[in-house]
mmCIF file of C-alpha atoms and ligand atoms in Angstrom:
data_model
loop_
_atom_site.group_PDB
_atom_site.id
_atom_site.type_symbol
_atom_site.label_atom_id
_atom_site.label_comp_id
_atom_site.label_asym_id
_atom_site.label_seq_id
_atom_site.Cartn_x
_atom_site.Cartn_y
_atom_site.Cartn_z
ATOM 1 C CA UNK A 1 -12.595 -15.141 -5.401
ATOM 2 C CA UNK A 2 -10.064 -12.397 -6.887
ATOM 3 C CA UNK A 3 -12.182 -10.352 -9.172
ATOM 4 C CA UNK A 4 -13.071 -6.985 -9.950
ATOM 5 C CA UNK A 5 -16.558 -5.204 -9.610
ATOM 6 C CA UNK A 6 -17.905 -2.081 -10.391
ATOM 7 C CA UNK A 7 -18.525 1.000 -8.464
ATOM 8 C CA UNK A 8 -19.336 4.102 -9.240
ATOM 9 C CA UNK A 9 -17.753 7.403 -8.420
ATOM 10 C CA UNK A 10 -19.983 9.099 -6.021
ATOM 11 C CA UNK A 11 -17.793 11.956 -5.031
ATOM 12 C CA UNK A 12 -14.347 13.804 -6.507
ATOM 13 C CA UNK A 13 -12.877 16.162 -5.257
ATOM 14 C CA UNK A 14 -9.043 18.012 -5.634
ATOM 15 C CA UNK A 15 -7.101 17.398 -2.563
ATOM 16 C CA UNK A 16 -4.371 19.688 -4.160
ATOM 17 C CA UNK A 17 -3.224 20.944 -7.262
ATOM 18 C CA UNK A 18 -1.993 17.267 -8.232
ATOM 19 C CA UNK A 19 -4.178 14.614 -5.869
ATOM 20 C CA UNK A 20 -7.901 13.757 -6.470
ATOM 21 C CA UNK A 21 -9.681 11.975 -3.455
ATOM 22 C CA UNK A 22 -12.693 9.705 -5.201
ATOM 23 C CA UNK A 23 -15.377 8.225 -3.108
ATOM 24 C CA UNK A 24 -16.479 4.935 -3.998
ATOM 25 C CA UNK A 25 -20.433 3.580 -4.027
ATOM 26 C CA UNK A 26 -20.492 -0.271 -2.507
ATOM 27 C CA UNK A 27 -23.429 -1.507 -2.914
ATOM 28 C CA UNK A 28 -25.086 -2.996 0.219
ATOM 29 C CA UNK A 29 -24.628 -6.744 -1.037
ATOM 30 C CA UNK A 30 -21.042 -5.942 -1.580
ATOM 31 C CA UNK A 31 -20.170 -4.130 1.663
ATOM 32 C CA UNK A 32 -19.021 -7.754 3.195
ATOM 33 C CA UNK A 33 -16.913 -8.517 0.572
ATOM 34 C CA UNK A 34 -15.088 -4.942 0.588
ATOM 35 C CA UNK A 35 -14.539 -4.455 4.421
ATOM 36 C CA UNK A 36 -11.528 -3.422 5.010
ATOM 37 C CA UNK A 37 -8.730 -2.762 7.672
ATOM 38 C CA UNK A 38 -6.818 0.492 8.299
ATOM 39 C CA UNK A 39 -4.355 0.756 6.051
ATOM 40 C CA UNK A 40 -5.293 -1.662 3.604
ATOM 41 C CA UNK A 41 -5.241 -0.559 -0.624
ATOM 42 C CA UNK A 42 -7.837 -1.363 -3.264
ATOM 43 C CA UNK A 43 -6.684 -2.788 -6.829
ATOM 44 C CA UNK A 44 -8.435 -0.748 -9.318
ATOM 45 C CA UNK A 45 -8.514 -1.121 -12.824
ATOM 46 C CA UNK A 46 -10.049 1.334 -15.868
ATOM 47 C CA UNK A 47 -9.984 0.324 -19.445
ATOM 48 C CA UNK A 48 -8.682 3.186 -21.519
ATOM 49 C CA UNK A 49 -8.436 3.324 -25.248
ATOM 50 C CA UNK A 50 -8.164 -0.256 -25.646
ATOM 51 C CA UNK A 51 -5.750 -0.562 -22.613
ATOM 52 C CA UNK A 52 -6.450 -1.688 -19.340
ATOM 53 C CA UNK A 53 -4.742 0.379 -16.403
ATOM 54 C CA UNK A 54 -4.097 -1.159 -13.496
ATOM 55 C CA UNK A 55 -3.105 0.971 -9.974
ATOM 56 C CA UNK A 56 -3.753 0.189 -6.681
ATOM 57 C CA UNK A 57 -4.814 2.508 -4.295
ATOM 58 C CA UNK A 58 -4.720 3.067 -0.203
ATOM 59 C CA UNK A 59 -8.002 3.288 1.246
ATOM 60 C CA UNK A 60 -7.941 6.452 3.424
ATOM 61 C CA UNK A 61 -11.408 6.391 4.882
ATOM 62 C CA UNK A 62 -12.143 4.460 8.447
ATOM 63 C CA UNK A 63 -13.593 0.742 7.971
ATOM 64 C CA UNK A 64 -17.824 0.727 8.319
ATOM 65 C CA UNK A 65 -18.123 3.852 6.832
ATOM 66 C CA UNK A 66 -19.079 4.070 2.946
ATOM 67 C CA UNK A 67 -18.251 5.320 0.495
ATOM 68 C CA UNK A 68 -15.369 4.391 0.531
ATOM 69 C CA UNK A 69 -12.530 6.592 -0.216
ATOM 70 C CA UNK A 70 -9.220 6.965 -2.261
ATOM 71 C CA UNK A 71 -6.192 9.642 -2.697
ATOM 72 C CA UNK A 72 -4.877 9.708 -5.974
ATOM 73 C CA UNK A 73 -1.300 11.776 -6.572
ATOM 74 C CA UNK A 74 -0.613 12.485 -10.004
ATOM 75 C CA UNK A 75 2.135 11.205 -11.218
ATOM 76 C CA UNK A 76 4.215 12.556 -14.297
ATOM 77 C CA UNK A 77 3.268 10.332 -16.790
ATOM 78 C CA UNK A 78 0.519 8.401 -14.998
ATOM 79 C CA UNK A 79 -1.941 6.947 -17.274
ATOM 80 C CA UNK A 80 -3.949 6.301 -13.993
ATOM 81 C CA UNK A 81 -3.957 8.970 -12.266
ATOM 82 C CA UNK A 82 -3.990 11.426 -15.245
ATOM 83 C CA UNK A 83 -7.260 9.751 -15.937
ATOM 84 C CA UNK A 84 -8.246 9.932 -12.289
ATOM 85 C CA UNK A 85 -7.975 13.470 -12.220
ATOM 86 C CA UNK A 86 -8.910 14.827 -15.975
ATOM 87 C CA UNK A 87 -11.882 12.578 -16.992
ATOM 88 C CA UNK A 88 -13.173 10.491 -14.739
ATOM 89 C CA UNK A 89 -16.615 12.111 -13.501
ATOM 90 C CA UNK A 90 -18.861 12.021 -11.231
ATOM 91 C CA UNK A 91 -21.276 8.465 -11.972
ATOM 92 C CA UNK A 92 -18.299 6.944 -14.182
ATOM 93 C CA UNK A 93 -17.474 3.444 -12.822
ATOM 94 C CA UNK A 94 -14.199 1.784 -12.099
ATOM 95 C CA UNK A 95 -13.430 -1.509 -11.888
ATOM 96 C CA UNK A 96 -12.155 -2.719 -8.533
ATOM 97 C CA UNK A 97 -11.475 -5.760 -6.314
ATOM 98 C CA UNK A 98 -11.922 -6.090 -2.516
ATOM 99 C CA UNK A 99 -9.546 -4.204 -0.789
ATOM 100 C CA UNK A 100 -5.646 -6.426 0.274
ATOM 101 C CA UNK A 101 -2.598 -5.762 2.281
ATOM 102 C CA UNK A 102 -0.614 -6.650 5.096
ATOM 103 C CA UNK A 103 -0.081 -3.209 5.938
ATOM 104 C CA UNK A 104 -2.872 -2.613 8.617
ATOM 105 C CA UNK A 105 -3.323 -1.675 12.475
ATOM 106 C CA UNK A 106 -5.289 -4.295 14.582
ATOM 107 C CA UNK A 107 -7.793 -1.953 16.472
ATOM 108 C CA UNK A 108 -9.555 -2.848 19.615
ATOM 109 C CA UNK A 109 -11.250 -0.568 21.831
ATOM 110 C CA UNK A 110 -9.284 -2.154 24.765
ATOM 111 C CA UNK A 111 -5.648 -1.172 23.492
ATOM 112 C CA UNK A 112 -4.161 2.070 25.320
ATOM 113 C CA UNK A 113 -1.426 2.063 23.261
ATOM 114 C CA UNK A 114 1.058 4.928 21.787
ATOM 115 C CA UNK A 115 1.531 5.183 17.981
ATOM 116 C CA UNK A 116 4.250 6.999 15.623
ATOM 117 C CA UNK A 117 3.405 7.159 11.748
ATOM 118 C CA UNK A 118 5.422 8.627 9.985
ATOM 119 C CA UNK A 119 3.977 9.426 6.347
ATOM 120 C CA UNK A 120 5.800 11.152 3.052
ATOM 121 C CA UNK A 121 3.920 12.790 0.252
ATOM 122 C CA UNK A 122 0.682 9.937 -0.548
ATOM 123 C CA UNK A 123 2.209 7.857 1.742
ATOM 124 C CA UNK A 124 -0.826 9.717 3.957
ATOM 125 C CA UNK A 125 -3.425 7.603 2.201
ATOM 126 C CA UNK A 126 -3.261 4.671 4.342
ATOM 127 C CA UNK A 127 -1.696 6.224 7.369
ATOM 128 C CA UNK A 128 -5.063 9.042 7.741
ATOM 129 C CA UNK A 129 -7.422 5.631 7.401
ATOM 130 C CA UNK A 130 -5.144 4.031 11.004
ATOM 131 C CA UNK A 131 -5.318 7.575 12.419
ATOM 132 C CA UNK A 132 -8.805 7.973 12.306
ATOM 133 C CA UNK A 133 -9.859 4.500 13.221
ATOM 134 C CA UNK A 134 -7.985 4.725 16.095
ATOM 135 C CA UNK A 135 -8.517 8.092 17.443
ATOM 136 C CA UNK A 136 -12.335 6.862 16.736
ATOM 137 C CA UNK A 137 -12.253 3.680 18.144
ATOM 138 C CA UNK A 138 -9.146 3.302 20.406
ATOM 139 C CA UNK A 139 -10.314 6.204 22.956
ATOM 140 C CA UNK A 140 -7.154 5.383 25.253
ATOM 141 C CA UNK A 141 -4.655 5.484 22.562
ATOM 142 C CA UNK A 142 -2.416 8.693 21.647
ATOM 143 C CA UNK A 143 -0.844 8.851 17.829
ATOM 144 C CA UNK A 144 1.964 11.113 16.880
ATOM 145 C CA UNK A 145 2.125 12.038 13.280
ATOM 146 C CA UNK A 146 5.605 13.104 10.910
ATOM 147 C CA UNK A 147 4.170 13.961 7.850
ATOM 148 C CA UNK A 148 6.643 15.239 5.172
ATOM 149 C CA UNK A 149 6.080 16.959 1.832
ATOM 150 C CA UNK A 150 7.324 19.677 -0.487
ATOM 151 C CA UNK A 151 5.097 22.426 0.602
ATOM 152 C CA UNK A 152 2.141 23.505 2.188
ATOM 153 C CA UNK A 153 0.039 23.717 -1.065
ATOM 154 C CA UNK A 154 1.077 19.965 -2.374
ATOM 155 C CA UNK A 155 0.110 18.352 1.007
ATOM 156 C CA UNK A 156 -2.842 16.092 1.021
ATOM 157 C CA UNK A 157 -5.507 15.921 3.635
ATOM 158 C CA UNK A 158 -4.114 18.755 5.462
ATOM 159 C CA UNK A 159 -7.421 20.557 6.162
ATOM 160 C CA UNK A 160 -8.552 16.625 7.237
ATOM 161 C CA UNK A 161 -5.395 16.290 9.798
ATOM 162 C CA UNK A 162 -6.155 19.791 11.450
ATOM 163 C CA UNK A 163 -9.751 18.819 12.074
ATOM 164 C CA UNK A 164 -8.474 16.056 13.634
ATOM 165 C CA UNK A 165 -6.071 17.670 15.638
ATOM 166 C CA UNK A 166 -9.008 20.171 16.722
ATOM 167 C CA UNK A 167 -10.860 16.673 17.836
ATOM 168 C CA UNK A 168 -8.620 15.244 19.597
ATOM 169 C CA UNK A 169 -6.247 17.706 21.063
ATOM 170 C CA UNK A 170 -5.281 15.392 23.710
ATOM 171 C CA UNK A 171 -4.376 12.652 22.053
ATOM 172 C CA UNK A 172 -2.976 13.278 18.610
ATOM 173 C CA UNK A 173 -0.033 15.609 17.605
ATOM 174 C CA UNK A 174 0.199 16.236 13.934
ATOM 175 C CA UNK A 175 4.017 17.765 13.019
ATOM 176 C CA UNK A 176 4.337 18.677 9.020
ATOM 177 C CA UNK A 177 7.854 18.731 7.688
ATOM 178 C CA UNK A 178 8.373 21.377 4.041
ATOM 179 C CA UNK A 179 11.576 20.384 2.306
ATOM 180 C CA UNK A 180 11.120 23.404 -0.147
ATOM 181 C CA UNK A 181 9.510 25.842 1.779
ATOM 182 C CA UNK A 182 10.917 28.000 5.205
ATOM 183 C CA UNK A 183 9.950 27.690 8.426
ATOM 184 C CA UNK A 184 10.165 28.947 11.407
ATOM 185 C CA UNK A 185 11.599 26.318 13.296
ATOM 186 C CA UNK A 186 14.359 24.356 11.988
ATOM 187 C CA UNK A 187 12.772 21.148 12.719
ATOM 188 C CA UNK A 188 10.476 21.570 10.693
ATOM 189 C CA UNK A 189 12.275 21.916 7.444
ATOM 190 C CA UNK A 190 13.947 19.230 5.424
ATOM 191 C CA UNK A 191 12.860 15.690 4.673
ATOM 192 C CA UNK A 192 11.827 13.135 7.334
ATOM 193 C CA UNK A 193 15.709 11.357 7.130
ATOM 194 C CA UNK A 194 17.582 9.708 9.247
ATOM 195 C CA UNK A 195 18.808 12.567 10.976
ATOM 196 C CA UNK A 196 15.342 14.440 10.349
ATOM 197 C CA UNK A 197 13.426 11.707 12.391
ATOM 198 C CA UNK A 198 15.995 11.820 15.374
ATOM 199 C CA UNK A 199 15.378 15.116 15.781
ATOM 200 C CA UNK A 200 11.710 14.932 16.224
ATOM 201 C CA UNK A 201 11.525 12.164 18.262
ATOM 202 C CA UNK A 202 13.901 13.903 20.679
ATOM 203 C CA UNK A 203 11.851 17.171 20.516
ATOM 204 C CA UNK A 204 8.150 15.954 20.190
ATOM 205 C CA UNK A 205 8.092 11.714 21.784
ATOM 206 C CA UNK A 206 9.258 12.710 25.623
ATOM 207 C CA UNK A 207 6.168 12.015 26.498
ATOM 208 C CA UNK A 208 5.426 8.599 24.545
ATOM 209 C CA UNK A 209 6.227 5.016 25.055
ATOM 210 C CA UNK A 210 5.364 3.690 21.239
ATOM 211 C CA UNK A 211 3.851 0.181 20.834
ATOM 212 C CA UNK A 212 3.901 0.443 16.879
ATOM 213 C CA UNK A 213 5.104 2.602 14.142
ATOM 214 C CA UNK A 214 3.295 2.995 11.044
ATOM 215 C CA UNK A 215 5.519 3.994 7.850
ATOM 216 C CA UNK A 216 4.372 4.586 4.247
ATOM 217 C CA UNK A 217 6.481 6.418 1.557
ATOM 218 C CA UNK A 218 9.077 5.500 -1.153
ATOM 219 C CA UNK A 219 11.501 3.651 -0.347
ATOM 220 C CA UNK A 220 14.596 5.350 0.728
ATOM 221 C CA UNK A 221 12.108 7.167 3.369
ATOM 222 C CA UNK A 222 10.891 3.820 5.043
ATOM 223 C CA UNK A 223 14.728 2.522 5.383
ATOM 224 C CA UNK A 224 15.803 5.961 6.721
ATOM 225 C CA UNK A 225 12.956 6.285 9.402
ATOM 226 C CA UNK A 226 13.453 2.481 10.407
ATOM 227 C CA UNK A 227 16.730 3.004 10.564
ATOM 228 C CA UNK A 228 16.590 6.151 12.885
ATOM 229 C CA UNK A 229 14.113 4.286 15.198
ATOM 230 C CA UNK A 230 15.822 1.144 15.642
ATOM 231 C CA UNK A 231 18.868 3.618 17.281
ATOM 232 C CA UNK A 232 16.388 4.775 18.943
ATOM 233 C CA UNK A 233 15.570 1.808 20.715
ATOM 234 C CA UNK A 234 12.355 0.887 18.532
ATOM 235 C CA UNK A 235 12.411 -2.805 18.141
ATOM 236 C CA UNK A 236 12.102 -3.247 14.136
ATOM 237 C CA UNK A 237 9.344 -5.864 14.570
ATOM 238 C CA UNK A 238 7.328 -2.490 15.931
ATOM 239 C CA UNK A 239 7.932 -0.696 12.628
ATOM 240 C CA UNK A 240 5.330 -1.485 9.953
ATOM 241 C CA UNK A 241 6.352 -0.294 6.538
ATOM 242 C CA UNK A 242 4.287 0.172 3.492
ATOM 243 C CA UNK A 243 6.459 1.662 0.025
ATOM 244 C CA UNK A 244 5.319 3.276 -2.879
ATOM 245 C CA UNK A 245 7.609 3.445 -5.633
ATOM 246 C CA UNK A 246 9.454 0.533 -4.806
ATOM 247 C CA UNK A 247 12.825 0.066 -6.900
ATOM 248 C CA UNK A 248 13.600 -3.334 -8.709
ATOM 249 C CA UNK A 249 15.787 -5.335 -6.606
ATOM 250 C CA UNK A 250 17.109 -8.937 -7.588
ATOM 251 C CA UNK A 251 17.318 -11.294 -4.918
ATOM 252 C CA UNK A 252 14.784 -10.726 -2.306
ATOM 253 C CA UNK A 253 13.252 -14.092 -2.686
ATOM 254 C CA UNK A 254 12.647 -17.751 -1.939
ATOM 255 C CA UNK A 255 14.779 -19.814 -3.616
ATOM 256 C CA UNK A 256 18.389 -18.510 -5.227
ATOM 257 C CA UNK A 257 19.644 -21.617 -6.928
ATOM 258 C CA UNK A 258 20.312 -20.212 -10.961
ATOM 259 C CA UNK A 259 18.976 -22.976 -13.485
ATOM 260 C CA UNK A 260 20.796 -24.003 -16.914
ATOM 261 C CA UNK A 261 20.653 -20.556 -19.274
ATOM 262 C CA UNK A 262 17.666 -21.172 -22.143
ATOM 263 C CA UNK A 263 15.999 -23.974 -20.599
ATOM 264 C CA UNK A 264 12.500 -24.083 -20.314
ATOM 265 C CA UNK A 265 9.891 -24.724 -17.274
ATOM 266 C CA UNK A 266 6.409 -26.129 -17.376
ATOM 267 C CA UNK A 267 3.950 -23.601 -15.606
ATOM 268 C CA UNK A 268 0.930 -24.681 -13.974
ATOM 269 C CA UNK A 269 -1.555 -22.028 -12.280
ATOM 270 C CA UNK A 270 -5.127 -23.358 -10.679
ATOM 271 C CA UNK A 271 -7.214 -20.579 -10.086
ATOM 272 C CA UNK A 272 -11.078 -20.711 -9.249
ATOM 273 C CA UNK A 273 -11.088 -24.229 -9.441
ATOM 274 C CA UNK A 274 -9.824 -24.524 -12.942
ATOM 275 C CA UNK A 275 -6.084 -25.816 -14.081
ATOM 276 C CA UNK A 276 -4.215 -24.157 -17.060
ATOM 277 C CA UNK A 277 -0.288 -24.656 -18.379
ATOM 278 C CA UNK A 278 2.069 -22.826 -20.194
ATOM 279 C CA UNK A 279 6.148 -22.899 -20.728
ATOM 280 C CA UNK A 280 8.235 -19.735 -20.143
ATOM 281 C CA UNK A 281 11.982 -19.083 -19.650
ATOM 282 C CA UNK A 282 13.423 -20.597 -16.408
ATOM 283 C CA UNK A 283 15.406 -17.881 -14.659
ATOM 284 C CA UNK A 284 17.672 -16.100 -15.386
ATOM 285 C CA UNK A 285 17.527 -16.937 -19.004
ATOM 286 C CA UNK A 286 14.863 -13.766 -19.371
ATOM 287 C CA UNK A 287 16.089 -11.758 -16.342
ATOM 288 C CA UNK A 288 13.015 -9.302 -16.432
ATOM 289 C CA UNK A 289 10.154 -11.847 -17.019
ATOM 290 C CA UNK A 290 7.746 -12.962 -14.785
ATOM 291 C CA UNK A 291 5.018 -15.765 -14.026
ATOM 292 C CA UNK A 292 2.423 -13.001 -14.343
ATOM 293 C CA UNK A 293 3.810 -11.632 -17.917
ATOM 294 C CA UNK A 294 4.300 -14.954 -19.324
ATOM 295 C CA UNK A 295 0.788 -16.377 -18.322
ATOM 296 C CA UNK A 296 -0.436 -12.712 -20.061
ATOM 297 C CA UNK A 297 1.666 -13.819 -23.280
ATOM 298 C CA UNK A 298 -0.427 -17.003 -23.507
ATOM 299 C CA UNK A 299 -3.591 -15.879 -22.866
ATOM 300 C CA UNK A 300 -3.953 -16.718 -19.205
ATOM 301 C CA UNK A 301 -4.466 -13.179 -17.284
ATOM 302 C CA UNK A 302 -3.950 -13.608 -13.659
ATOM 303 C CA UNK A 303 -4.583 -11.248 -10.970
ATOM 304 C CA UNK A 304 -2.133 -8.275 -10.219
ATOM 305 C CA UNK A 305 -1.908 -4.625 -9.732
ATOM 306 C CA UNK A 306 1.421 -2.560 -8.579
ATOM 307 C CA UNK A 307 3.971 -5.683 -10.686
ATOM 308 C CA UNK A 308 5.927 -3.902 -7.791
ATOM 309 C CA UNK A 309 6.125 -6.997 -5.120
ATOM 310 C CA UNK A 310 4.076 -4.087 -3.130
ATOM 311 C CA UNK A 311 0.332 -5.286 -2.991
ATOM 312 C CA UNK A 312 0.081 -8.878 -2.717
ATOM 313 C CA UNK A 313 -2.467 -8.856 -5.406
ATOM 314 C CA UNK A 314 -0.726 -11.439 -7.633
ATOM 315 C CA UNK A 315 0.146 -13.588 -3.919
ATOM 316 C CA UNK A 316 -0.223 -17.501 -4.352
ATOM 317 C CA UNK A 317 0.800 -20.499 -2.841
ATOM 318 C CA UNK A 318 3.749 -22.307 -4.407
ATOM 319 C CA UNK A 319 2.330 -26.103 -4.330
ATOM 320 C CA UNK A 320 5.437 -27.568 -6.601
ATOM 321 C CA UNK A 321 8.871 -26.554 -8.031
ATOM 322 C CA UNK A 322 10.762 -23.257 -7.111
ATOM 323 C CA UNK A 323 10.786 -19.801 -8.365
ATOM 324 C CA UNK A 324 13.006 -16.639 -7.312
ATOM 325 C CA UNK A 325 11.282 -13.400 -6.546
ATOM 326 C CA UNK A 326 13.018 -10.230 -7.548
ATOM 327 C CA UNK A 327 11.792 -7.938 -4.653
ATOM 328 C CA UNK A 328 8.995 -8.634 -2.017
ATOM 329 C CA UNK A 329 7.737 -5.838 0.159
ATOM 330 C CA UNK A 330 4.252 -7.369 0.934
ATOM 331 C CA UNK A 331 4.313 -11.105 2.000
ATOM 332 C CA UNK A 332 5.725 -11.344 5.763
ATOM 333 C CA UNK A 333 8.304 -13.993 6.271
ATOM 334 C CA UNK A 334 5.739 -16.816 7.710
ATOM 335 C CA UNK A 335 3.940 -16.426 4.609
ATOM 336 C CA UNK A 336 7.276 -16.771 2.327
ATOM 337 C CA UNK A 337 7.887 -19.498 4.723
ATOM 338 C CA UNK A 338 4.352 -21.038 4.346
ATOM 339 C CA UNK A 339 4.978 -20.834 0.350
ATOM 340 C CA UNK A 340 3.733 -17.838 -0.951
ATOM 341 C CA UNK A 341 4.575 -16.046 -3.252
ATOM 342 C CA UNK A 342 4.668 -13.205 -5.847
ATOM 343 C CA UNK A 343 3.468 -14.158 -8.946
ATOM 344 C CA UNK A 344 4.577 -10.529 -10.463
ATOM 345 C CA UNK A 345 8.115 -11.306 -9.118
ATOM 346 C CA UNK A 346 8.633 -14.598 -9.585
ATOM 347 C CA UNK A 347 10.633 -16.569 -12.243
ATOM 348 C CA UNK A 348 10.473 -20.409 -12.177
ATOM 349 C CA UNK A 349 14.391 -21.966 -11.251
ATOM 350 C CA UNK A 350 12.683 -25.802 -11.573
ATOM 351 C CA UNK A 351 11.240 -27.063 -14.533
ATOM 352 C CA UNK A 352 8.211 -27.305 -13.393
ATOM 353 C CA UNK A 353 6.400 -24.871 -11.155
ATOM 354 C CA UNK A 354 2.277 -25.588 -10.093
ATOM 355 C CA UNK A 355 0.810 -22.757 -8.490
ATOM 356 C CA UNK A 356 -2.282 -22.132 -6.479
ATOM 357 C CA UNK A 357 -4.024 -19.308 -6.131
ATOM 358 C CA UNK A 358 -7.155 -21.191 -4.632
ATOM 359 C CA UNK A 359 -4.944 -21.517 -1.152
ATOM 360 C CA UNK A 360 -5.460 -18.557 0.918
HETATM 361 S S1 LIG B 401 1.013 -7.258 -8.424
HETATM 362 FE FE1 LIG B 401 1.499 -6.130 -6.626
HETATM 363 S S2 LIG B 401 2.903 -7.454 -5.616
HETATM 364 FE FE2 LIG B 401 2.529 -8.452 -7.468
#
């Protein structure tokens, strides 16, 4: 079952100026239900003044160990993460539900396998939790690291990456890229572009044969380094992306058929075993509506967290009608294929649309 427990803040600490890293208490009974894979994110939710905040948030610690652990950027204007950092305390609890995400390494102590990640800013979060685990638990595998930021002083887990480097000097190169700070080599200044991540695949890869790239930054990063690896002779199907920030974009969905302007579908959502109905707006008569809005508008609150089409919180199995999803960076294309979808990003184009969020 989607829900949200409590667990209290057993650690905080400033990773830099603007990022908090929280550890999380799980209590033994719970540990089952909140194992996780590298690279998977936790939905977390506060209640604030009356509001509720919703965020969710990479975990960047390695599965089986606990507490677990979060990175938290600040963001201008971040009710989250302003809270995060300013007064959430040591013992305070936050609400959050078992970690999700497609964005994960499989690791098996049998693989001898070369990695790239490539990481911008937070982006780190999930990409330290697949480094460790696999330097840990791989001990035949070798991971190269790009890891861009502004500067030296707003780059998170740094002290973490050169322990790690110190570990496992054979088998891990960690290569920082400022884009407002000098360096003394070239390559290392700029952003981790197109151009950027030819460069230091030329200069630092000779030596690797990569089985899988891991990505995770906003969105013009993840198309740029794709797109440099792919003329690299990457396949695409090696590159696993993960965005933050992700931009609205119509038209990334299911189904694209438009239905009559004004009229009206018949929603149905089962969820934990019970059925409940509502009518909204078929697209596009409400452009910027969604399933997960509209249920919120009649009283029925179902599960999400980034409203991006980034977390797969709000995922669920389309059992009758059609919808069209704005964006979707989180289901893969068996599971669009399978049915699922976004509730966050979905707008019903029949007239009647059930849902399931029971189907996993
Ligand atoms: S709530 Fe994150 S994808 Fe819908």
């Amino acid at each position: 079952m989607r829900q949200y427990y409590p667990l209290t803040v057993s650690r905080k600490r400033f990773e830099t100026q603007d990022s908090v890293r929280l550890a999380l208490d799980v209590p033994e009974a719970l540990r089952e239900t909140f194992a996780f894979l590298p690279g998977q994110h936790l939905p977390v939710q506060a209640r604030r003044d009356g509001n509720t905040l919703r965020r969710t948030y990479s975990v960047c610690s390695v599965p089986g160990d606990w507490p677990l652990e979060i990175g938290i950027r600040v963001q201008p204007g971040g009710a989250f993460s302003s809270y995060a950092a300013k007064a959430l305390s040591v013992g305070d609890r936050l609400e959050v539900m078992p970690p999700v995400g497609r964005f994960h390494a499989a690791v098996d102590a049998a693989n001898e396998k070369d990695y790239l990640a490539f990481a911008a800013g937070s982006g780190i979060t999930p990409i330290i939790s697949i480094l460790r685990t696999v330097l840990e638990q791989e001990p035949h595998s070798r991971v190269a690291l790009f890891y861009g930021n502004r500067k030296q002083a707003t780059t998170m887990f740094i002290d973490d990456l050169y322990a790690l480097k110190n570990r496992y000097p054979e088998r891990l190169q960690v290569h920082f890229v400022f884009s407002r700070e000098e360096q003394e080599f070239p390559v290392a200044a700029g952003r981790l572009d197109r151009g950027k991540v030819g460069e230091l695949y030329e200069r630092f890869c000779a030596g690797l044969d990569p089985d899988e790239v891991f990505v995770c930054g906003p969105d013009s990063m993840i198309d740029d380094v794709t797109a440099a690896l792919v003329d690299l002779g990457i396949p695409a199907g090696n590159v696993h992306a993960e965005r933050y920030g992700a931009a609205k974009r119509r038209g990334a969905g299911a189904a694209e058929s438009p239905a009559e302007e004004k009229a009206t579908a018949a929603i149905t959502v089962i969820l934990d075993g019970h059925e409940k109905s509502f009518e909204m707006p078929m697209y596009p008569a409400n452009g910027d509506s969604n399933i997960v809005d509209a249920a919120a508008d009649h009283g029925i609150e179902l599960p999400y967290s980034c409203k991006g089409g980034v977390c797969a919180t709000c995922r669920t199995h389309l059992r009758k009608g059609e919808v069209r999803m704005a964006s979707n960076y989180a289901l893969e294309p068996w599971e669009v294929e399978a049915g699922f979808v976004l509730a966050c990003q979905s707008m019903p184009v029949s007239d009647a649309v059930v849902l399931d969020y029971d189907k996993t």
